[in-house]
PDB file of C-alpha atoms in Angstrom:
ATOM      1  CA  MET A   1       6.268   6.891   4.515  1.00 88.00           C
ATOM      2  CA  SER A   2       8.261   9.714   2.868  1.00 95.00           C
ATOM      3  CA  ILE A   3       6.803  13.223   1.886  1.00 97.00           C
ATOM      4  CA  VAL A   4       8.229  15.723  -1.050  1.00 98.00           C
ATOM      5  CA  VAL A   5       6.671  18.870  -0.845  1.00 98.00           C
ATOM      6  CA  LEU A   6       6.410  20.468  -4.534  1.00 98.00           C
ATOM      7  CA  HIS A   7       6.405  24.393  -3.895  1.00 98.00           C
ATOM      8  CA  GLY A   8       4.364  26.221  -6.652  1.00 97.00           C
ATOM      9  CA  SER A   9       4.725  29.747  -5.992  1.00 96.00           C
ATOM     10  CA  THR A  10       6.913  32.284  -7.509  1.00 92.00           C
ATOM     11  CA  ARG A  11       7.447  34.458  -4.284  1.00 93.00           C
ATOM     12  CA  LYS A  12       9.574  33.252  -1.510  1.00 94.00           C
ATOM     13  CA  GLY A  13       8.331  33.446   1.745  1.00 92.00           C
ATOM     14  CA  GLY A  14       4.762  34.260   0.465  1.00 95.00           C
ATOM     15  CA  ASN A  15       1.477  33.125   2.059  1.00 97.00           C
ATOM     16  CA  THR A  16       1.297  30.181   0.245  1.00 97.00           C
ATOM     17  CA  GLU A  17       4.636  29.086   1.782  1.00 97.00           C
ATOM     18  CA  THR A  18       3.678  30.496   4.941  1.00 97.00           C
ATOM     19  CA  LEU A  19       0.744  28.117   5.080  1.00 98.00           C
ATOM     20  CA  THR A  20       2.674  24.926   3.913  1.00 98.00           C
ATOM     21  CA  SER A  21       5.022  25.883   6.689  1.00 97.00           C
ATOM     22  CA  VAL A  22       2.507  25.163   9.582  1.00 98.00           C
ATOM     23  CA  ALA A  23       1.078  21.883   7.731  1.00 98.00           C
ATOM     24  CA  MET A  24       4.543  20.884   7.267  1.00 98.00           C
ATOM     25  CA  GLU A  25       6.059  21.745  10.853  1.00 98.00           C
ATOM     26  CA  GLY A  26       8.205  19.092  12.542  1.00 97.00           C
ATOM     27  CA  LEU A  27       8.012  16.640   9.402  1.00 97.00           C
ATOM     28  CA  ASP A  28      10.893  15.175   7.728  1.00 96.00           C
ATOM     29  CA  ARG A  29      10.113  15.746   3.998  1.00 97.00           C
ATOM     30  CA  THR A  30      11.971  17.181   0.724  1.00 98.00           C
ATOM     31  CA  ASP A  31      11.252  20.407  -0.194  1.00 98.00           C
ATOM     32  CA  ILE A  32      11.395  21.353  -4.083  1.00 98.00           C
ATOM     33  CA  PHE A  33      10.705  24.941  -5.120  1.00 98.00           C
ATOM     34  CA  LEU A  34       9.736  24.779  -8.666  1.00 98.00           C
ATOM     35  CA  ARG A  35      10.688  28.340  -8.569  1.00 97.00           C
ATOM     36  CA  ASP A  36      14.491  27.631  -8.507  1.00 98.00           C
ATOM     37  CA  LYS A  37      14.025  24.817 -10.913  1.00 98.00           C
ATOM     38  CA  LYS A  38      14.079  25.345 -15.000  1.00 97.00           C
ATOM     39  CA  ILE A  39      11.049  23.668 -16.298  1.00 95.00           C
ATOM     40  CA  LEU A  40      10.395  24.028 -20.070  1.00 88.00           C
ATOM     41  CA  PRO A  41       6.729  23.693 -21.192  1.00 86.00           C
ATOM     42  CA  ILE A  42       5.967  20.823 -22.645  1.00 83.00           C
ATOM     43  CA  HIS A  43       6.633  20.231 -26.508  1.00 79.00           C
ATOM     44  CA  ASP A  44       4.045  17.690 -27.208  1.00 81.00           C
ATOM     45  CA  GLN A  45       5.260  14.880 -28.836  1.00 75.00           C
ATOM     46  CA  ARG A  46       2.720  12.256 -27.309  1.00 76.00           C
ATOM     47  CA  HIS A  47       1.689  10.832 -30.660  1.00 77.00           C
ATOM     48  CA  ASP A  48       5.125  10.858 -32.391  1.00 77.00           C
ATOM     49  CA  GLU A  49       6.223   7.626 -33.361  1.00 78.00           C
ATOM     50  CA  GLY A  50       9.878   8.356 -31.529  1.00 75.00           C
ATOM     51  CA  GLY A  51       8.079  10.052 -27.953  1.00 73.00           C
ATOM     52  CA  PHE A  52       9.636  12.935 -27.014  1.00 77.00           C
ATOM     53  CA  ASP A  53      12.900  14.077 -27.486  1.00 77.00           C
ATOM     54  CA  PRO A  54      15.051  15.011 -24.368  1.00 81.00           C
ATOM     55  CA  VAL A  55      14.523  18.316 -23.058  1.00 83.00           C
ATOM     56  CA  ASP A  56      17.670  19.968 -21.236  1.00 90.00           C
ATOM     57  CA  ASP A  57      16.083  21.384 -18.131  1.00 93.00           C
ATOM     58  CA  ASP A  58      15.582  20.121 -14.435  1.00 97.00           C
ATOM     59  CA  TYR A  59      12.214  18.261 -15.293  1.00 95.00           C
ATOM     60  CA  ASP A  60      13.885  14.481 -15.052  1.00 95.00           C
ATOM     61  CA  GLY A  61      15.897  15.400 -11.884  1.00 96.00           C
ATOM     62  CA  ILE A  62      12.809  16.562 -10.343  1.00 98.00           C
ATOM     63  CA  ILE A  63      10.740  13.321 -11.374  1.00 97.00           C
ATOM     64  CA  SER A  64      13.186  10.939  -9.896  1.00 96.00           C
ATOM     65  CA  GLU A  65      13.092  12.802  -6.438  1.00 97.00           C
ATOM     66  CA  VAL A  66       9.469  12.759  -6.563  1.00 98.00           C
ATOM     67  CA  LEU A  67       9.327   9.276  -7.672  1.00 97.00           C
ATOM     68  CA  GLN A  68      11.079   8.312  -4.530  1.00 97.00           C
ATOM     69  CA  HIS A  69       8.559   9.798  -1.818  1.00 97.00           C
ATOM     70  CA  ASP A  70       5.138   8.102  -0.676  1.00 97.00           C
ATOM     71  CA  ILE A  71       3.276  11.317  -0.038  1.00 97.00           C
ATOM     72  CA  LEU A  72       3.245  14.316  -2.730  1.00 98.00           C
ATOM     73  CA  VAL A  73       2.289  17.908  -1.545  1.00 98.00           C
ATOM     74  CA  PHE A  74       1.011  20.168  -4.034  1.00 98.00           C
ATOM     75  CA  THR A  75       1.578  23.662  -3.083  1.00 98.00           C
ATOM     76  CA  THR A  76       0.003  27.008  -5.017  1.00 98.00           C
ATOM     77  CA  PRO A  77      -1.339  30.314  -4.964  1.00 97.00           C
ATOM     78  CA  VAL A  78      -4.681  30.741  -7.035  1.00 96.00           C
ATOM     79  CA  TYR A  79      -3.784  32.258 -10.320  1.00 92.00           C
ATOM     80  CA  TRP A  80      -6.721  33.251 -12.412  1.00 90.00           C
ATOM     81  CA  TYR A  81      -8.480  30.698 -10.908  1.00 92.00           C
ATOM     82  CA  GLY A  82      -5.953  27.832 -11.494  1.00 94.00           C
ATOM     83  CA  ALA A  83      -2.306  26.600 -10.427  1.00 96.00           C
ATOM     84  CA  SER A  84       0.474  28.643 -10.938  1.00 97.00           C
ATOM     85  CA  GLY A  85       2.233  28.691 -14.395  1.00 96.00           C
ATOM     86  CA  ILE A  86       5.324  26.732 -13.066  1.00 96.00           C
ATOM     87  CA  LEU A  87       3.139  23.941 -11.141  1.00 98.00           C
ATOM     88  CA  LYS A  88       1.325  23.715 -14.412  1.00 96.00           C
ATOM     89  CA  ASN A  89       4.194  23.316 -16.559  1.00 94.00           C
ATOM     90  CA  PHE A  90       5.593  20.732 -14.312  1.00 97.00           C
ATOM     91  CA  ILE A  91       2.313  18.622 -14.293  1.00 97.00           C
ATOM     92  CA  ASP A  92       1.830  19.190 -18.146  1.00 93.00           C
ATOM     93  CA  ARG A  93       5.479  17.323 -18.169  1.00 93.00           C
ATOM     94  CA  TRP A  94       3.829  14.332 -17.160  1.00 96.00           C
ATOM     95  CA  SER A  95       2.767  13.549 -20.581  1.00 91.00           C
ATOM     96  CA  GLN A  96       6.534  13.137 -21.180  1.00 91.00           C
ATOM     97  CA  SER A  97       6.971  10.603 -18.377  1.00 93.00           C
ATOM     98  CA  LEU A  98       4.101   8.635 -19.266  1.00 92.00           C
ATOM     99  CA  ARG A  99       6.064   7.691 -22.484  1.00 87.00           C
ATOM    100  CA  ASP A 100       9.300   7.048 -20.711  1.00 87.00           C
ATOM    101  CA  SER A 101      10.903   3.895 -21.118  1.00 86.00           C
ATOM    102  CA  ARG A 102      13.128   3.849 -17.879  1.00 89.00           C
ATOM    103  CA  TYR A 103       9.928   3.259 -15.911  1.00 90.00           C
ATOM    104  CA  ASP A 104       5.959   2.598 -15.442  1.00 96.00           C
ATOM    105  CA  PHE A 105       5.101   6.227 -14.250  1.00 96.00           C
ATOM    106  CA  LYS A 106       1.515   5.823 -14.061  1.00 97.00           C
ATOM    107  CA  ALA A 107       1.780   2.717 -12.227  1.00 98.00           C
ATOM    108  CA  ALA A 108       4.737   4.525 -10.088  1.00 97.00           C
ATOM    109  CA  MET A 109       2.525   7.600  -9.488  1.00 98.00           C
ATOM    110  CA  ALA A 110      -0.580   5.059  -8.383  1.00 98.00           C
ATOM    111  CA  SER A 111       1.242   4.035  -5.351  1.00 97.00           C
ATOM    112  CA  LYS A 112       1.320   7.800  -3.715  1.00 98.00           C
ATOM    113  CA  LYS A 113      -0.633   9.826  -2.027  1.00 97.00           C
ATOM    114  CA  ALA A 114      -1.500  13.327  -2.876  1.00 98.00           C
ATOM    115  CA  TYR A 115      -2.173  16.630  -0.768  1.00 98.00           C
ATOM    116  CA  VAL A 116      -2.686  19.879  -2.099  1.00 98.00           C
ATOM    117  CA  ILE A 117      -2.492  23.552  -0.214  1.00 98.00           C
ATOM    118  CA  VAL A 118      -3.845  26.712  -2.020  1.00 98.00           C
ATOM    119  CA  VAL A 119      -4.241  30.653  -1.065  1.00 98.00           C
ATOM    120  CA  GLY A 120      -6.233  32.780  -2.771  1.00 97.00           C
ATOM    121  CA  GLY A 121      -7.576  36.356  -2.337  1.00 95.00           C
ATOM    122  CA  ASP A 122     -10.899  36.522  -3.482  1.00 91.00           C
ATOM    123  CA  ASN A 123     -13.341  33.969  -1.919  1.00 94.00           C
ATOM    124  CA  PRO A 124     -10.854  30.910  -2.563  1.00 95.00           C
ATOM    125  CA  ARG A 125     -12.782  28.521  -0.864  1.00 95.00           C
ATOM    126  CA  ILE A 126     -15.350  28.626  -3.612  1.00 96.00           C
ATOM    127  CA  LYS A 127     -13.326  29.987  -6.571  1.00 95.00           C
ATOM    128  CA  ALA A 128     -10.204  27.869  -6.137  1.00 96.00           C
ATOM    129  CA  LEU A 129     -12.524  24.793  -6.355  1.00 96.00           C
ATOM    130  CA  PRO A 130     -12.501  24.216 -10.136  1.00 96.00           C
ATOM    131  CA  LEU A 131      -8.222  24.019  -9.195  1.00 97.00           C
ATOM    132  CA  ILE A 132      -9.116  21.271  -6.748  1.00 98.00           C
ATOM    133  CA  GLN A 133     -11.232  19.387  -9.177  1.00 97.00           C
ATOM    134  CA  GLN A 134      -8.670  20.047 -11.958  1.00 97.00           C
ATOM    135  CA  LEU A 135      -6.053  18.619  -9.504  1.00 98.00           C
ATOM    136  CA  LYS A 136      -7.916  15.495  -8.417  1.00 98.00           C
ATOM    137  CA  TYR A 137      -8.774  14.513 -12.268  1.00 98.00           C
ATOM    138  CA  THR A 138      -5.204  14.671 -12.705  1.00 98.00           C
ATOM    139  CA  PHE A 139      -4.364  12.469  -9.871  1.00 98.00           C
ATOM    140  CA  ASP A 140      -7.341  10.231 -10.798  1.00 98.00           C
ATOM    141  CA  PHE A 141      -6.107   9.929 -14.302  1.00 98.00           C
ATOM    142  CA  MET A 142      -2.579   8.724 -12.418  1.00 98.00           C
ATOM    143  CA  GLY A 143      -4.568   6.793 -10.182  1.00 98.00           C
ATOM    144  CA  MET A 144      -3.309   8.291  -7.199  1.00 98.00           C
ATOM    145  CA  PRO A 145      -5.753   9.331  -4.439  1.00 97.00           C
ATOM    146  CA  LEU A 146      -6.309  12.990  -3.588  1.00 98.00           C
ATOM    147  CA  GLU A 147      -6.258  12.596   0.255  1.00 97.00           C
ATOM    148  CA  GLY A 148      -6.815  15.961   1.125  1.00 97.00           C
ATOM    149  CA  TYR A 149      -6.787  19.790   0.423  1.00 97.00           C
ATOM    150  CA  LEU A 150      -6.834  23.033   2.364  1.00 97.00           C
ATOM    151  CA  VAL A 151      -7.429  26.342   1.178  1.00 98.00           C
ATOM    152  CA  GLY A 152      -6.289  29.547   2.637  1.00 98.00           C
ATOM    153  CA  GLN A 153      -7.690  33.016   1.907  1.00 98.00           C
ATOM    154  CA  ALA A 154      -5.018  36.295   1.769  1.00 97.00           C
ATOM    155  CA  ARG A 155      -4.314  39.068  -0.156  1.00 92.00           C
ATOM    156  CA  ARG A 156      -1.431  40.747   0.562  1.00 93.00           C
ATOM    157  CA  PRO A 157       1.963  39.039   2.106  1.00 92.00           C
ATOM    158  CA  GLY A 158       1.430  37.904   5.873  1.00 94.00           C
ATOM    159  CA  ASP A 159      -2.359  37.873   5.783  1.00 96.00           C
ATOM    160  CA  ILE A 160      -2.731  34.416   5.778  1.00 97.00           C
ATOM    161  CA  THR A 161      -1.633  34.749   9.552  1.00 96.00           C
ATOM    162  CA  SER A 162      -5.304  35.874   9.973  1.00 97.00           C
ATOM    163  CA  ASP A 163      -6.526  33.026   8.257  1.00 97.00           C
ATOM    164  CA  PHE A 164      -7.723  30.879  11.368  1.00 97.00           C
ATOM    165  CA  ARG A 165      -9.643  28.609   9.613  1.00 97.00           C
ATOM    166  CA  ALA A 166      -6.659  27.823   6.949  1.00 98.00           C
ATOM    167  CA  LEU A 167      -4.324  27.766  10.059  1.00 98.00           C
ATOM    168  CA  THR A 168      -6.599  25.049  11.855  1.00 98.00           C
ATOM    169  CA  GLU A 169      -6.571  23.054   8.900  1.00 97.00           C
ATOM    170  CA  ALA A 170      -2.784  23.098   8.570  1.00 98.00           C
ATOM    171  CA  GLN A 171      -2.472  22.002  11.808  1.00 98.00           C
ATOM    172  CA  TRP A 172      -5.149  19.017  10.892  1.00 97.00           C
ATOM    173  CA  LEU A 173      -3.032  17.985   8.144  1.00 97.00           C
ATOM    174  CA  ASN A 174       0.239  18.073   9.779  1.00 97.00           C
ATOM    175  CA  ARG A 175      -1.312  15.612  12.185  1.00 97.00           C
ATOM    176  CA  VAL A 176      -2.594  13.510   9.636  1.00 96.00           C
ATOM    177  CA  LEU A 177       1.140  13.486   8.022  1.00 96.00           C
ATOM    178  CA  LYS A 178       2.759  12.758  11.189  1.00 96.00           C
ATOM    179  CA  LYS A 179       0.696   9.854  12.115  1.00 94.00           C
ATOM    180  CA  GLU A 180       1.223   8.622   8.526  1.00 89.00           C
ATOM    181  CA  SER A 181       4.705   8.978   9.027  1.00 83.00           C
ATOM    182  CA  GLU A 182       4.844   7.414  12.066  1.00 82.00           C
ATOM    183  CA  SER A 183       2.409   4.040  11.067  1.00 78.00           C
ATOM    184  CA  GLY A 184       4.283   3.671   7.656  1.00 66.00           C
ATOM    185  CA  SER A 185       0.502   3.400   6.318  1.00 53.00           C
TER     186      SER A 185
END
């Protein structure tokens, strides 16, 4: 099974990226750093007869890459009790893909598995739960199971290395993903 990691942090080398690197250690994967991509906000044309107008940004290329993978790992710091803006913009644009005649986006996404990695500073194991729930509802709509998530706690750069629970859970996720990759299931 092939893995793509959708990095939703705007900070290079930040706590979310550090925790994700533990979870992904030794795994063959594709990393997409959304901070390095141009993804414009959705111009909602879901109900327009002609559908969505083409958008000159990186979204189509990212979705083409995502659709080639079996396992999607979404990572984000907790920003104001939700996902980062760049990750949210990416997911909002799924509305456009749902109307794209080049593929059956919903069916394609339903064949994938999702995992989520988040890091927050203010009691995130409780306060990040609405974020996890929002992503779960989004994945449910697509028919894509949320297979697991982990939440780390860190306030300042580098703090994640002191969250032994999150590091242990990242190692667990690493073992799960290695097993899935090896078995192809």
